[in-house]
C-alpha positions as a printed Julia matrix, in Angstrom:
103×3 Matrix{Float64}:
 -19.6    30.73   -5.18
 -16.56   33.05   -6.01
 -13.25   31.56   -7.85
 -11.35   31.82   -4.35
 -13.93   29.55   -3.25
 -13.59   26.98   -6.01
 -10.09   26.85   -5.71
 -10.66   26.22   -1.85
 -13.01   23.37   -2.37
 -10.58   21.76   -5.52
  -7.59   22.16   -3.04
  -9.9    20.38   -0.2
 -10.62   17.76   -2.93
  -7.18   17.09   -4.11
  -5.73   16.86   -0.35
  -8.42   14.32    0.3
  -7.82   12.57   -2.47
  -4.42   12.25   -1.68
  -4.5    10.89    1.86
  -7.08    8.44    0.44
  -4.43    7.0    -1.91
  -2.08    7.08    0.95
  -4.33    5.26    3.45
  -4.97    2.56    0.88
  -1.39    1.78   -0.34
  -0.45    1.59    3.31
  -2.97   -0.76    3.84
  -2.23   -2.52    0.62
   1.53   -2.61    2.21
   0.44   -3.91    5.49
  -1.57   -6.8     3.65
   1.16   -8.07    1.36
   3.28   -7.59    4.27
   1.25  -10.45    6.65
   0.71  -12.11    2.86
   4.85  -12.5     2.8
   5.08  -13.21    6.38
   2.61  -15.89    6.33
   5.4   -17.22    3.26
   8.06  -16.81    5.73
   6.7   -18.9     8.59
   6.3   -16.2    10.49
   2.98  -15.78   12.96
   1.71  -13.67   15.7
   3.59  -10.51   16.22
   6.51  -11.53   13.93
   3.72  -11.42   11.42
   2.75   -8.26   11.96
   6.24   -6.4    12.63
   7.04   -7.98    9.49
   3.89   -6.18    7.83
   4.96   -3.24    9.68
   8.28   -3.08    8.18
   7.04   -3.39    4.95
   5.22   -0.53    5.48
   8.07    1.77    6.51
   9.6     0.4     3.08
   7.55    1.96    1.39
   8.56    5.55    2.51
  12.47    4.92    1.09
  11.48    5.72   -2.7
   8.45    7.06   -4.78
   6.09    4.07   -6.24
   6.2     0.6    -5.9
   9.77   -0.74   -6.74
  10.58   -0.6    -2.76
   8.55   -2.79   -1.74
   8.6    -5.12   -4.19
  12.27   -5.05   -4.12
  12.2    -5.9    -0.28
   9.75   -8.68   -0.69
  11.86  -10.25   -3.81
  14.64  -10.3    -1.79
  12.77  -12.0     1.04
  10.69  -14.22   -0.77
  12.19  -15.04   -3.84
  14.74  -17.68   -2.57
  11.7   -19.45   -1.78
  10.75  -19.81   -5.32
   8.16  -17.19   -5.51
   8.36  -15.26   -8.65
   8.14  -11.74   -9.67
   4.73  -12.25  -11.21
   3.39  -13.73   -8.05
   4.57  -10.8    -5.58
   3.23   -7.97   -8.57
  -0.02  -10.14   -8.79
  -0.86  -10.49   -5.13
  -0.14   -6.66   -4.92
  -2.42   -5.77   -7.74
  -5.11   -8.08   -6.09
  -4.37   -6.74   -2.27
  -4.51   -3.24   -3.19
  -7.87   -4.02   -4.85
  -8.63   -5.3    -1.22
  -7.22   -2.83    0.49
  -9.2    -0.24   -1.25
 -12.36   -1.92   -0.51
 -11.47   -1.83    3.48
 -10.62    1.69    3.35
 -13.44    3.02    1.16
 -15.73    0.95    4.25
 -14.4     2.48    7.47
């Protein structure tokens, strides 16, 4: 195996690697989002273009802060907390992993 051939398969690696992450924090997304609509009342497809939406939110800024933002502001005049939201995203993207890493 030559270096240009290592670098190949590292580069291969690394881009796979990436669009695993990405495939599991968008599922993570989509789960907090039906988590948050389920909070809001909201069933059927509400539900889901809620989870949808929260899924686009999370293309507006690098990391996690947009989507928690958007789901503070949704959710947390119903009296659920920061530590709640961060919680139930630590434990969905746990979930979500596990889907994604089964397909």
């Amino acid at each position: 195996m030559t270096m240009a051939d290592r670098e190949r398969d590292f580069e291969n690696r690394f881009i796979h690697d990436q669009e695993l992450k990405f495939r599991i924090r968008a599922r993570r997304n989509k789960l907090i989002g039906l988590w948050a609509a389920e909070k809001l009342g909201k069933t059927g497809p509400d539900a889901n273009a809620y989870a949808q939406e929260i899924v686009r939110v999370d293309f507006e800024k690098p990391g996690d802060d947009d989507v928690f933002d958007h789901l503070m502001a949704d959710l947390g005049e119903m009296g659920i907390t920061e530590k709640e939201i961060r919680a139930q995203m630590e434990e969905l993207l746990k979930e979500a992993e596990k889907q994604v890493m089964s397909e």
